[in-house]
Structures are given as C-alpha cells and as structure tokens.
CSV table of C-alpha atoms and ligand atoms in Angstrom, one decimal:
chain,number,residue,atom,x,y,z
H,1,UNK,CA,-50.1,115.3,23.2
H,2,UNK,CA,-51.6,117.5,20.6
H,3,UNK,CA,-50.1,121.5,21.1
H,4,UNK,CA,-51.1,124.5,18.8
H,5,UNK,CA,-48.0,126.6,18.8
H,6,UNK,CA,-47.5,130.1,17.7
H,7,UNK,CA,-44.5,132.2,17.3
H,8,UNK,CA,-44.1,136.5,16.3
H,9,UNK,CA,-40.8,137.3,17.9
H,10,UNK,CA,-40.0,139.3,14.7
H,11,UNK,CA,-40.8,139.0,11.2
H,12,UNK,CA,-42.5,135.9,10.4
H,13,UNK,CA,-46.3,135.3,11.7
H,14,UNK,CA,-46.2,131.6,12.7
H,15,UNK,CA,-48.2,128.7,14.2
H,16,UNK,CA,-48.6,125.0,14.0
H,17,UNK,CA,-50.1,121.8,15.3
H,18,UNK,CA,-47.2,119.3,16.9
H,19,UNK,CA,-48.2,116.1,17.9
H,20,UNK,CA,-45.6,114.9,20.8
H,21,UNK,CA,-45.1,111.3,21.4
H,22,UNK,CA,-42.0,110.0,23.6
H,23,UNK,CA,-39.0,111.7,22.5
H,24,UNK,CA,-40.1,112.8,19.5
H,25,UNK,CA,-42.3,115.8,17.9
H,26,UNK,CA,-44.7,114.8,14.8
H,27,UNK,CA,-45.4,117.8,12.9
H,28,UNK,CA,-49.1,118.5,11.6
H,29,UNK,CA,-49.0,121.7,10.8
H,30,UNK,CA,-46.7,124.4,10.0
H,31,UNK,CA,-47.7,127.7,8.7
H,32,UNK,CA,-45.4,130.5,8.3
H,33,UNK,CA,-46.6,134.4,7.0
H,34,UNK,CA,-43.2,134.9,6.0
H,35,UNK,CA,-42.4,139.6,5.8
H,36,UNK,CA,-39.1,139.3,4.0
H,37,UNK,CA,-40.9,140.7,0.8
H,38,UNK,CA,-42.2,143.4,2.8
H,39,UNK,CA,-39.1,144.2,5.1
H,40,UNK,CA,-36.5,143.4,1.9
H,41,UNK,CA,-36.5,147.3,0.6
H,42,UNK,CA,-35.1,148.8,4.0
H,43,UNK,CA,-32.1,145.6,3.9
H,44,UNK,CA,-34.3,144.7,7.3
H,45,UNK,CA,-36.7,143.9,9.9
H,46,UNK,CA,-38.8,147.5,10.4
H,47,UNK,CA,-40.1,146.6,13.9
H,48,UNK,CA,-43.4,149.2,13.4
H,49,UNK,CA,-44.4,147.3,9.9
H,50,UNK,CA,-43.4,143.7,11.5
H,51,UNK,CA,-46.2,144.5,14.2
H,52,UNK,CA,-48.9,145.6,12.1
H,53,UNK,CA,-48.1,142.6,10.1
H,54,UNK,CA,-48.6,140.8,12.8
H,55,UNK,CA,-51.6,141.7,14.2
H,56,UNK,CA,-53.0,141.4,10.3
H,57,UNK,CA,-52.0,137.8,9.7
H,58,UNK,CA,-51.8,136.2,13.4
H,59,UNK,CA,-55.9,135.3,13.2
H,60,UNK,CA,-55.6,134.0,9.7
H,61,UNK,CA,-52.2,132.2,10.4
H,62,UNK,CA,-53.6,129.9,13.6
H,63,UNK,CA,-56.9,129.2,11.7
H,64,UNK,CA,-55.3,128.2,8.3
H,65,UNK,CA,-52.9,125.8,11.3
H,66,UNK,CA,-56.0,124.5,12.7
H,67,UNK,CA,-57.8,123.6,9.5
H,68,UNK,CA,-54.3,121.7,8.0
H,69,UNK,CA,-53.9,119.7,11.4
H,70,UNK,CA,-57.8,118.4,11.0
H,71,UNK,CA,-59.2,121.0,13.5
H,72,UNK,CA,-61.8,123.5,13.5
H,73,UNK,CA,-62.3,126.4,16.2
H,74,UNK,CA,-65.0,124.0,17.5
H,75,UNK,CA,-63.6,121.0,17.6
H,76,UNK,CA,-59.8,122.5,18.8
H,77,UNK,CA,-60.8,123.1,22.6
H,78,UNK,CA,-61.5,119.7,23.0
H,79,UNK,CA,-59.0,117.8,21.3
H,80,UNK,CA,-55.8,120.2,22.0
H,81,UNK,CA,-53.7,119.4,25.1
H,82,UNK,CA,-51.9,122.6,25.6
H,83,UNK,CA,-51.0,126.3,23.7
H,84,UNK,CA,-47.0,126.8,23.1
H,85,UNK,CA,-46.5,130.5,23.1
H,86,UNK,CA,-42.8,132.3,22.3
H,87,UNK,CA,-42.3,134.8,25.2
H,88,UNK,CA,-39.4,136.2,24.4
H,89,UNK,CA,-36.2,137.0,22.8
H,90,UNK,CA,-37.7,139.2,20.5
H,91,UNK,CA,-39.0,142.3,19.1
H,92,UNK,CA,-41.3,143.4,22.2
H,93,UNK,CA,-43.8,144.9,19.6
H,94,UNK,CA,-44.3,141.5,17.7
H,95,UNK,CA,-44.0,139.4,20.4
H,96,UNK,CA,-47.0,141.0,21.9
H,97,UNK,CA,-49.3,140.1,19.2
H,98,UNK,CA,-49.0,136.9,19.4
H,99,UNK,CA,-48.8,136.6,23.5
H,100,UNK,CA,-51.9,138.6,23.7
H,101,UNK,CA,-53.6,136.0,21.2
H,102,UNK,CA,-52.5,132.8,23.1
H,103,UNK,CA,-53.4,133.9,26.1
H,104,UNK,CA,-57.1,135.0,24.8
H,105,UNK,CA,-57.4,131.3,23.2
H,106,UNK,CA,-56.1,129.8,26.5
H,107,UNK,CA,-58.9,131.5,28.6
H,108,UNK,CA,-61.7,131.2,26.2
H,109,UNK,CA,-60.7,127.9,25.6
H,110,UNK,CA,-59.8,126.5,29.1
H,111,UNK,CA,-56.4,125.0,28.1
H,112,UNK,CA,-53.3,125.1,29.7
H,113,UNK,CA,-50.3,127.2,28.6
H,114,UNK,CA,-46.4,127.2,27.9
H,115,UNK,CA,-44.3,130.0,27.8
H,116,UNK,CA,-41.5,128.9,25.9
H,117,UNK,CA,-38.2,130.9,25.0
H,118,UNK,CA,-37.5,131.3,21.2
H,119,UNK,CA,-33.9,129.9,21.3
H,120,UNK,CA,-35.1,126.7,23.2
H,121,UNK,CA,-37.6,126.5,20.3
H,122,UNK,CA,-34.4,126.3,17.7
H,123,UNK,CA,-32.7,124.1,19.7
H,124,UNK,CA,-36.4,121.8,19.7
H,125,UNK,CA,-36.7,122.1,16.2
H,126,UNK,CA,-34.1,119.2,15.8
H,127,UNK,CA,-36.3,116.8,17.9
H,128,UNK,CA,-39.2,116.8,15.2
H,129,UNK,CA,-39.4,113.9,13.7
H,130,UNK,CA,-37.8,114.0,9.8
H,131,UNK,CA,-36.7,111.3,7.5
H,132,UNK,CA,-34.0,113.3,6.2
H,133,UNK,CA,-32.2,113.9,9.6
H,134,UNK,CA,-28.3,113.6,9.2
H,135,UNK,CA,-27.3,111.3,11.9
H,136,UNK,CA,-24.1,108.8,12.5
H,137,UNK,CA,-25.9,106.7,14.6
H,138,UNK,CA,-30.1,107.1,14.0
H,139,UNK,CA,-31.5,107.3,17.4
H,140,UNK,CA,-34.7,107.3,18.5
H,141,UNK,CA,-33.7,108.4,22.2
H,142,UNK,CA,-31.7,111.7,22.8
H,143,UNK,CA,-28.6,111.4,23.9
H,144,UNK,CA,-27.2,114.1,27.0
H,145,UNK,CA,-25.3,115.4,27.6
H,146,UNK,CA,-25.9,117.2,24.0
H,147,UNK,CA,-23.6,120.4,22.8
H,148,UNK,CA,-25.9,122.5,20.4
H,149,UNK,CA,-24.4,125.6,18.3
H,150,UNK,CA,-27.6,127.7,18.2
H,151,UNK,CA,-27.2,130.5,15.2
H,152,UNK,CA,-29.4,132.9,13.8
H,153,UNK,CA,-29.5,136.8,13.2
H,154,UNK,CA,-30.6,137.5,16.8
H,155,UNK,CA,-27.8,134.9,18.5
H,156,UNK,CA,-25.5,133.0,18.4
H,157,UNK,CA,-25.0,130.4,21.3
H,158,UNK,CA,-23.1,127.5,22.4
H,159,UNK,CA,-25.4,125.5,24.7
H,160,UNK,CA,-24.9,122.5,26.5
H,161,UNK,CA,-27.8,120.3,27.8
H,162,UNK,CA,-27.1,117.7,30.5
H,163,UNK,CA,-30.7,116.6,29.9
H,164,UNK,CA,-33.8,117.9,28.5
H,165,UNK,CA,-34.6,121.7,29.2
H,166,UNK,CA,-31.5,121.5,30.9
H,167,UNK,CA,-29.6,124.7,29.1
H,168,UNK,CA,-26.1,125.8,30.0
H,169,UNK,CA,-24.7,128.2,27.6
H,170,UNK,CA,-21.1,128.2,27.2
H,171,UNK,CA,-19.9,130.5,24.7
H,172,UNK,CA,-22.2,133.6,23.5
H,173,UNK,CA,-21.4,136.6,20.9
H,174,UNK,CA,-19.5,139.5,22.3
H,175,UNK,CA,-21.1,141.7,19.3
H,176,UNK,CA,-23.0,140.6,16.6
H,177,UNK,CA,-24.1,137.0,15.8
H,178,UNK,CA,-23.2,135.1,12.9
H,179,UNK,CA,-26.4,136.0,11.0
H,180,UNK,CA,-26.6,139.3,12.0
H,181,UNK,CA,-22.9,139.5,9.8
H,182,UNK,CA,-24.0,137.5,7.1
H,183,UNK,CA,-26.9,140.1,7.2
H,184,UNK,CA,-24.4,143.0,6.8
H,185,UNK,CA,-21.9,142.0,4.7
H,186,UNK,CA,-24.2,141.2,2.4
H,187,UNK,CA,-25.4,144.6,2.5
H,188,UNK,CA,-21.7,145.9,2.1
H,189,UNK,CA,-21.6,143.9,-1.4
H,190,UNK,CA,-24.7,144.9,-2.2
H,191,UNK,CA,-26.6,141.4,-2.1
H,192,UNK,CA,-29.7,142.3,-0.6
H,193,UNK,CA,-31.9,140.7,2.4
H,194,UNK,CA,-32.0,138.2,4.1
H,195,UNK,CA,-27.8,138.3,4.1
H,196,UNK,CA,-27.0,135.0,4.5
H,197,UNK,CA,-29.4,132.7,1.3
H,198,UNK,CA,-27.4,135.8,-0.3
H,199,UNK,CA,-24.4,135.3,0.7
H,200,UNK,CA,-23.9,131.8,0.0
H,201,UNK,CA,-25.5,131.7,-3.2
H,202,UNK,CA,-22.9,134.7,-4.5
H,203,UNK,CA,-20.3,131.8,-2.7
H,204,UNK,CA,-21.5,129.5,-4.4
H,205,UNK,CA,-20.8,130.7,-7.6
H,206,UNK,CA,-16.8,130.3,-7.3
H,207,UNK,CA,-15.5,127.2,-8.3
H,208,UNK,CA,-16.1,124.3,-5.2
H,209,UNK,CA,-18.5,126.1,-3.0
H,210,UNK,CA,-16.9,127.7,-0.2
H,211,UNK,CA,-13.7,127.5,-1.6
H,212,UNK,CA,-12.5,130.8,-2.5
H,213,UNK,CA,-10.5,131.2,-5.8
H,214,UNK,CA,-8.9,134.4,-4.8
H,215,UNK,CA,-5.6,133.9,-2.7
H,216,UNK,CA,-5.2,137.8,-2.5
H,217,UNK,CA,-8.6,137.8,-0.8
H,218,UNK,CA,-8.0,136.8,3.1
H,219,UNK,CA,-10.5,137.9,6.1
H,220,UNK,CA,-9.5,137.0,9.8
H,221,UNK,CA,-11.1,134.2,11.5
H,222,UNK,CA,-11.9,136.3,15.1
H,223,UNK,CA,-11.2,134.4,18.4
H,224,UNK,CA,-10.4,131.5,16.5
H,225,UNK,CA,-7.8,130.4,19.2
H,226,UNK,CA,-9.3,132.4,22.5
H,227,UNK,CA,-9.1,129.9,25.2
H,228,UNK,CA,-13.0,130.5,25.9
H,229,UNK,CA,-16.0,129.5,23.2
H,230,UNK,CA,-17.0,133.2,23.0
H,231,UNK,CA,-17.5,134.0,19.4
H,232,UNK,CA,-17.1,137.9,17.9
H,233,UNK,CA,-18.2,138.6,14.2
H,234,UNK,CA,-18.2,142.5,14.6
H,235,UNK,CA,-14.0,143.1,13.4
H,236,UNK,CA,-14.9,140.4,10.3
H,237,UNK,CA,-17.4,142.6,9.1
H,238,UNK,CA,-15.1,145.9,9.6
H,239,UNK,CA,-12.6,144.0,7.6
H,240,UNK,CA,-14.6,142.9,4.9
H,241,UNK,CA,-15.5,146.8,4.6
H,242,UNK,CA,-11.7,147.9,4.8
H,243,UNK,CA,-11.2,145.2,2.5
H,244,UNK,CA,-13.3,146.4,-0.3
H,245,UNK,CA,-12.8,150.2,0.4
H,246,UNK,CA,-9.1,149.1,-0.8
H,247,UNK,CA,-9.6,147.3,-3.6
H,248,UNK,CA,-11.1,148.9,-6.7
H,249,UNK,CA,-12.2,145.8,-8.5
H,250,UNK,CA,-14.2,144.3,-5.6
H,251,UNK,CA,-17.5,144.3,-7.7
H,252,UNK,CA,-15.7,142.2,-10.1
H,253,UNK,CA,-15.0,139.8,-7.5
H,254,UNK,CA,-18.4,139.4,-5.6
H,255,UNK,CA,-18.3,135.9,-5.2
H,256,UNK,CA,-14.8,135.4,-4.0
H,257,UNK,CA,-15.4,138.0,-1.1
H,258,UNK,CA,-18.6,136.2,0.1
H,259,UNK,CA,-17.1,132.5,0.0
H,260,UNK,CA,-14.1,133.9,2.2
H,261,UNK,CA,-16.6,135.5,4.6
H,262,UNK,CA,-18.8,132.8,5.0
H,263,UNK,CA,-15.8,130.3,5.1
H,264,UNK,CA,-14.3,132.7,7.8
H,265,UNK,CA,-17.7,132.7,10.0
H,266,UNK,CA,-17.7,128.9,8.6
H,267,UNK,CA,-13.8,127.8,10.4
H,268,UNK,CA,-14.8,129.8,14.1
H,269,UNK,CA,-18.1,128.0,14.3
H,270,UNK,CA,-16.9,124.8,13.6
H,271,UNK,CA,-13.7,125.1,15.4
H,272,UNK,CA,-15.0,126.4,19.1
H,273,UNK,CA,-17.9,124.1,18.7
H,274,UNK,CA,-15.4,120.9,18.7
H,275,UNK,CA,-13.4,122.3,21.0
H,276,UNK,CA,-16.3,122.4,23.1
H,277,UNK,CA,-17.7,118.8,22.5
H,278,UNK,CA,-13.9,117.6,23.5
H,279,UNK,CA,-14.2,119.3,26.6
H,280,UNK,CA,-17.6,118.5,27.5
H,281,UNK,CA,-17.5,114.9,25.8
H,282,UNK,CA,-20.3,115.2,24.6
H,283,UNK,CA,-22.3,112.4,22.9
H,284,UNK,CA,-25.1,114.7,21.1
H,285,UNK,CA,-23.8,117.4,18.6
H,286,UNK,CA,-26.6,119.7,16.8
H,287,UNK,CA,-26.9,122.7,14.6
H,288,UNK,CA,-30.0,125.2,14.9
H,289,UNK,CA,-31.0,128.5,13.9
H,290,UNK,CA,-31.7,129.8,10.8
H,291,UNK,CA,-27.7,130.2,10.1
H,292,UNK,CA,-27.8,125.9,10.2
H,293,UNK,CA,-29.7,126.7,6.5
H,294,UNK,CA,-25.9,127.1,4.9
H,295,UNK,CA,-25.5,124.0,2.9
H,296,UNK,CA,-21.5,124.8,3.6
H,297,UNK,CA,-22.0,124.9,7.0
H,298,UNK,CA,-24.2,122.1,8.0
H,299,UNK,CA,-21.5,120.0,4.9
H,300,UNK,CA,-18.4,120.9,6.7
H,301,UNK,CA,-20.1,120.5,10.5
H,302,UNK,CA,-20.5,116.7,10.0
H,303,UNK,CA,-17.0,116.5,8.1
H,304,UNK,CA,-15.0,118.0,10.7
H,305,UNK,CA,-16.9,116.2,13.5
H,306,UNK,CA,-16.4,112.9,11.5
H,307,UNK,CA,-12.3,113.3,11.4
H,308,UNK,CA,-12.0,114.6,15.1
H,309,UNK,CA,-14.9,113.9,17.7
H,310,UNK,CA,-17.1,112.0,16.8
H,311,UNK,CA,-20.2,112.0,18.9
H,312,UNK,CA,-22.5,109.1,18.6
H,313,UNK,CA,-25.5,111.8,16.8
H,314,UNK,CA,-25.0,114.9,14.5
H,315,UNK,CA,-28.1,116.4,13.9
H,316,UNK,CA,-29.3,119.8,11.9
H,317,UNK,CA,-33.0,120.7,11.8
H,318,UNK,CA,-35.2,119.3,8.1
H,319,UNK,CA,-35.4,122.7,5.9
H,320,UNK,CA,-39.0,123.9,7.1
H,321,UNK,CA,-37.8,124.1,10.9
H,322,UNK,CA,-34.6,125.9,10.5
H,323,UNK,CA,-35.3,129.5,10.4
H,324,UNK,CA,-37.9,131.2,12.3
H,325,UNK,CA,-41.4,129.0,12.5
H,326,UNK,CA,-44.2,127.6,15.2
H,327,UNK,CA,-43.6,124.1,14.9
H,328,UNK,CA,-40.2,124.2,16.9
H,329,UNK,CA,-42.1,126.6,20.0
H,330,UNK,CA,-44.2,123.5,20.1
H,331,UNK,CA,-41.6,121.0,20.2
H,332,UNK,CA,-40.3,122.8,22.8
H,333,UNK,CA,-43.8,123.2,24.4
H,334,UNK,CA,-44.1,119.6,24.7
H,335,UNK,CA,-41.5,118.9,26.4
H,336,UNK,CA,-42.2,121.5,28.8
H,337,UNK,CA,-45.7,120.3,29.2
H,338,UNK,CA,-44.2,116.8,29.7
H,339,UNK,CA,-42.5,118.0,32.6
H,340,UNK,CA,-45.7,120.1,33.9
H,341,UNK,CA,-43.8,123.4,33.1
H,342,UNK,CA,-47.5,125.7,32.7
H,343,UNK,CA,-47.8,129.1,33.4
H,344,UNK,CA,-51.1,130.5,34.2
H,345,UNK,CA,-52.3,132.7,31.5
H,346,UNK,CA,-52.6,135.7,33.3
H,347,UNK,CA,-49.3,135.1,34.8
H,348,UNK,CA,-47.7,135.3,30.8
H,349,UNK,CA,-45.6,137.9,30.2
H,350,UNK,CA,-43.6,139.5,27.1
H,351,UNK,CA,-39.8,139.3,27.7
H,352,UNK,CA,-38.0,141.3,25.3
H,353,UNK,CA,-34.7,139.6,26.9
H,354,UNK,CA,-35.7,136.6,28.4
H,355,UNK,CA,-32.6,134.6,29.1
H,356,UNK,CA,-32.4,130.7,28.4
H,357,UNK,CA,-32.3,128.7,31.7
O,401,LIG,O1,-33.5,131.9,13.1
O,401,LIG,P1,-33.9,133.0,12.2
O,401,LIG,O2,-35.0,132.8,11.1
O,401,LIG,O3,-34.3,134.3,12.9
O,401,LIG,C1,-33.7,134.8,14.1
O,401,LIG,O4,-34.1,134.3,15.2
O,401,LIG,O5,-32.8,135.7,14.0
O,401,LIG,O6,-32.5,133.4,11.4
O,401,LIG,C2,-32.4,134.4,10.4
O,401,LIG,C3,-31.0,134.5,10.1
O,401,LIG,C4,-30.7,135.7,9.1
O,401,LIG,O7,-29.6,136.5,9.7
O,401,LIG,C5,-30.3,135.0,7.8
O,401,LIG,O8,-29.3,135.8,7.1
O,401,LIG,C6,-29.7,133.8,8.3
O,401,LIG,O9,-30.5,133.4,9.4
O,401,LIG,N1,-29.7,132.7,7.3
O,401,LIG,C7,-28.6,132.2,6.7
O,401,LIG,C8,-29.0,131.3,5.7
O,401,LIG,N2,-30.4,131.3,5.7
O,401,LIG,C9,-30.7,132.2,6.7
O,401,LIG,N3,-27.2,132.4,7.0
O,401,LIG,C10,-26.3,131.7,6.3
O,401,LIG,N4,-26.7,130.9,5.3
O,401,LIG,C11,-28.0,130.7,5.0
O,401,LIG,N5,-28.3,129.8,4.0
O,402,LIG,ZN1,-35.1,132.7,15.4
C-alpha cells in the first residue's frame, strides 16, 4: 500500500512516500525542511515564522517526496493508495498548512484520507523497517501487548498498546516534558537550541558519558518513587537554576551540570517505564520521540531492561525517524488504512489538542 504522508505540527515541513506491507513500513521517501536555523536565535519555535515557513516549503517539500519515491504529480493519483495527514497535537497555525494541502491533493486527486495523530506517528516510527533496529529477539511480527515511552518537547507519555492502534496512556507529564527541559536547561547554561543534541554533547564531554565527575553536583530525580507512572520535569529544571544561581563557578563546570541533568531525566524515564512493563507484563518495550535521539538514553534503556524485565523486543526508532518527520504519519497512516480508518476530506479537521485514543 503506497501512502504520501505529510507532517507541519510545528517546525519542520515534512512529507514522504511509505510503502506498507504486513507488519512493516518500507520507507521511500523522507523529506524533512528542517526551521531550527531559522527558529535557533529566539532559543525556540516562533509559531508566526514556523507558519510562513510552512506555507513556503510545504509545495516544494511533497514534490521533492514524490520525485525521490519514483512519482511524478501525474503519475501519483494513480499509483498512491491513500494521503497520511497529521491533525493534531500541534501548533494550530502550522498544522493548518499542511491539512489544508492534503485535503486539496485528496479531492483533486480522488484518494482516500487518514487523519492521523502526531504522537501515534512516533510511536509508528518504530515499525519502519531498518537494519539497524536494536532488538533482543528480531521479530518480524509485533508483539502486544507493547509499553512505549513516547518523549519529545511537546510530550512525554507512557502508552500501552494491547494491539495495533490500540493506545492506553498510563503515565503523562504533570508540567513540562522531558524535552521541553532538556530545551530549558540548556538555555539556563547557555547551550543554545535544540536543548537536548546540546545537552548531551556538553555531557558528553565529562569523562564516561553520562557519568558526572562532580560529586558536589546533585539534582533530584522527581517522582522517582510516586506509586503512579506520572512523570514531572518542572522542579528539576528550578533546581538546576537554584543550583547554578549558588554556585559561582558553574560556567567552569558546564559539562558536569548537563550529564547530572540529563542522567536525572535519564533514571525517572527508565525507572517508571520498568515499573510499568512489570505491571503490565509486557512483551514489547519501545522508545520514540525525538528525546529517544540521546545515545545515553536509548544505551541505558536496553541495559536496564536487559538486568530486570526483559521483554522479548526493545526497540528505538533508526536516526531519520526519531524526531519530527513524515515517514512515521505514514506508518501510522497505513495501519489506519489497513483497518479502513478514512476520514472524508471535508470532514478533516485541525486539532490543536487532539488526544490519542
Ligand atoms: O519529536 P520532536 O522532534 O518534536 C516534538 O514533537 O516535540 O522532539 C524535539 C525534542 C526537543 O525538545 C529536543 O531538545 C529533543 O527532542 N531532543 C533531544 C535529543 N535530540 C532531540 N533530547 C535529548 N537528547 C537528544 N539527543
Ligand atoms: Zn514530534
């Protein structure tokens, strides 16, 4: 089933050609108009410049898609099966571009429509097909019920999945999600945008990665034994700022305060996510979001899940699918046009909020 996807929930311009076979998701094309440059000197996402962005790149972005996968505008009506559009969560603004878009295409050219949400599209991005796919056990099949810790600068979710499109979520962010802090404390030590490539490249630099050197330097780990999977990431940041507003040297020791943040956002992720699994006995564990691009994270994930539950799959998304892009809104697409889940264009509509059911 051949599915152009596109995606403009905030900053990046995205589309793509999946090809979905079974239970997997071959990727064709994948073409991202990445703002970061643009949005880097205000430390973040402007939602006014995002949207003209937007409507500036969206044409280009789906033709340049087309042309990779083998397609032309002619030859596209006739051999695509479906559009995957992202509806929502998102910046209202950008997420109208590209709605507005798919729906046009879907009309002119008589083809069915998906609406798909952008956090089942993370959690999708780990069904595309990739050599490099960290697994236990390599499985073709997926295995339910599945436990997936969903992270990125917009949320921060612990979902479980009895079966496909099946979402439960079971533990959400009372304040801000895990990227959303990485995002701000790098601002606090003055590392720039995006927060969290920042973050853990300043961590990286003292001694074993993650590891920091400095015993002096200790952050909390919030909610680390609530008896819910609720995460908070809101007091971590306030401490880190209390933290350096007390210590005169802190510029000295940049490196040391972002490995203990990121290994304190590192320990609560890890720990509520196998507390989880335990509970849920899981047999599927998998990382998404654009926070599953920490190299410490997705290193100590499998570790810890090795030495206490181990599920028969562990499973991160290959590099490209991670952070924001189309391909994973059509990996989710095609298993939502598997199961006959259309929505008549004129019936799509932006959801600034839409929840994932
Ligand atoms: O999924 P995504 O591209 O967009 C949202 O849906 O929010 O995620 C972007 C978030 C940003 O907050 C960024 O700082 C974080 O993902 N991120 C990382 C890393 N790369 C991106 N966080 C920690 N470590 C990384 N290597
Ligand atoms: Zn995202």
């Amino acid at each position: 089933m051949l599915i152009l996807s596109i995606e403009s929930s905030c900053d990046e311009t995205a589309a793509a050609v999946i090809d979905g076979r079974r239970d997997n998701v071959r990727v064709l094309s994948n073409v991202v108009a990445s703002q970061i440059a643009i949005h880097q000197k205000y430390a973040g996402v402007v939602p006014e410049i995002a949207a003209r962005e937007h409507i500036l790149n969206i044409l280009p972005v789906i033709n340049e898609a087309l042309v990779k996968a083998g397609l032309d505008l002619k030859t596209a009506p006739k051999k695509l099966d479906a559009i995957a559009i992202t509806t929502g969560p998102g910046l209202i603004t950008s997420l109208m571009t590209g709605i507005e878009t798919a729906k046009t295409l879907a009309y002119v050219w008589k083809l069915p429509i998906v609406s798909v949400n952008h956090i089942a599209g993370h959690i999708y991005a780990n069904w595309i097909e990739s050599e490099s796919r960290e697994s236990l056990v390599v499985s073709q099949n997926s295995k339910f019920p599945a436990l997936i810790l969903t992270v990125s600068g917009g949320h921060n979710l612990l979902v479980l999945m009895k079966n496909h499109l099946k979402f439960k979520i079971i533990g959400d962010t009372l304040d801000d999600a895990a990227g959303e802090a990485f995002d701000k404390a790098a601002k606090m030590l003055g590392l720039g945008y995006p927060g969290g490539p920042a973050i853990a490249a300043a961590a990286a630099g003292v001694g074993r990665p993650g590891v920091c050197r400095d015993p002096e330097i200790k952050l909390p780990r919030p909610m680390l034994n609530a008896a819910n999977f609720n995460f908070s990431f809101s007091g971590l940041k306030t401490a880190l700022l209390y933290a350096l507003k007390k210590d005169k040297d802190w510029q000295k020791k940049i490196p040391a305060y972002a490995a203990e943040f990121q290994q304190a956002v590192i320990d609560v992720l890890i720990h509520k996510t196998i507390k989880a699994a335990q509970k849920y006995k899981v047999k599927t564990v998998m990382l998404s979001g654009g926070v599953s691009s920490n190299l410490e994270l997705q290193k100590q994930f499998i570790a810890a899940f090795k030495n206490s539950y181990a599920p028969s799959d562990i499973r991160y998304p290959k590099a490209d699918f991670r952070t924001d892009n189309a391909a994973m809104i059509g990996a989710a697409g095609y298993f939502m046009a598997r199961a006959k889940k259309f929505t008549k264009w004129e019936k799509i509509k932006v959801d600034p909020n839409l929840p994932l059911k």
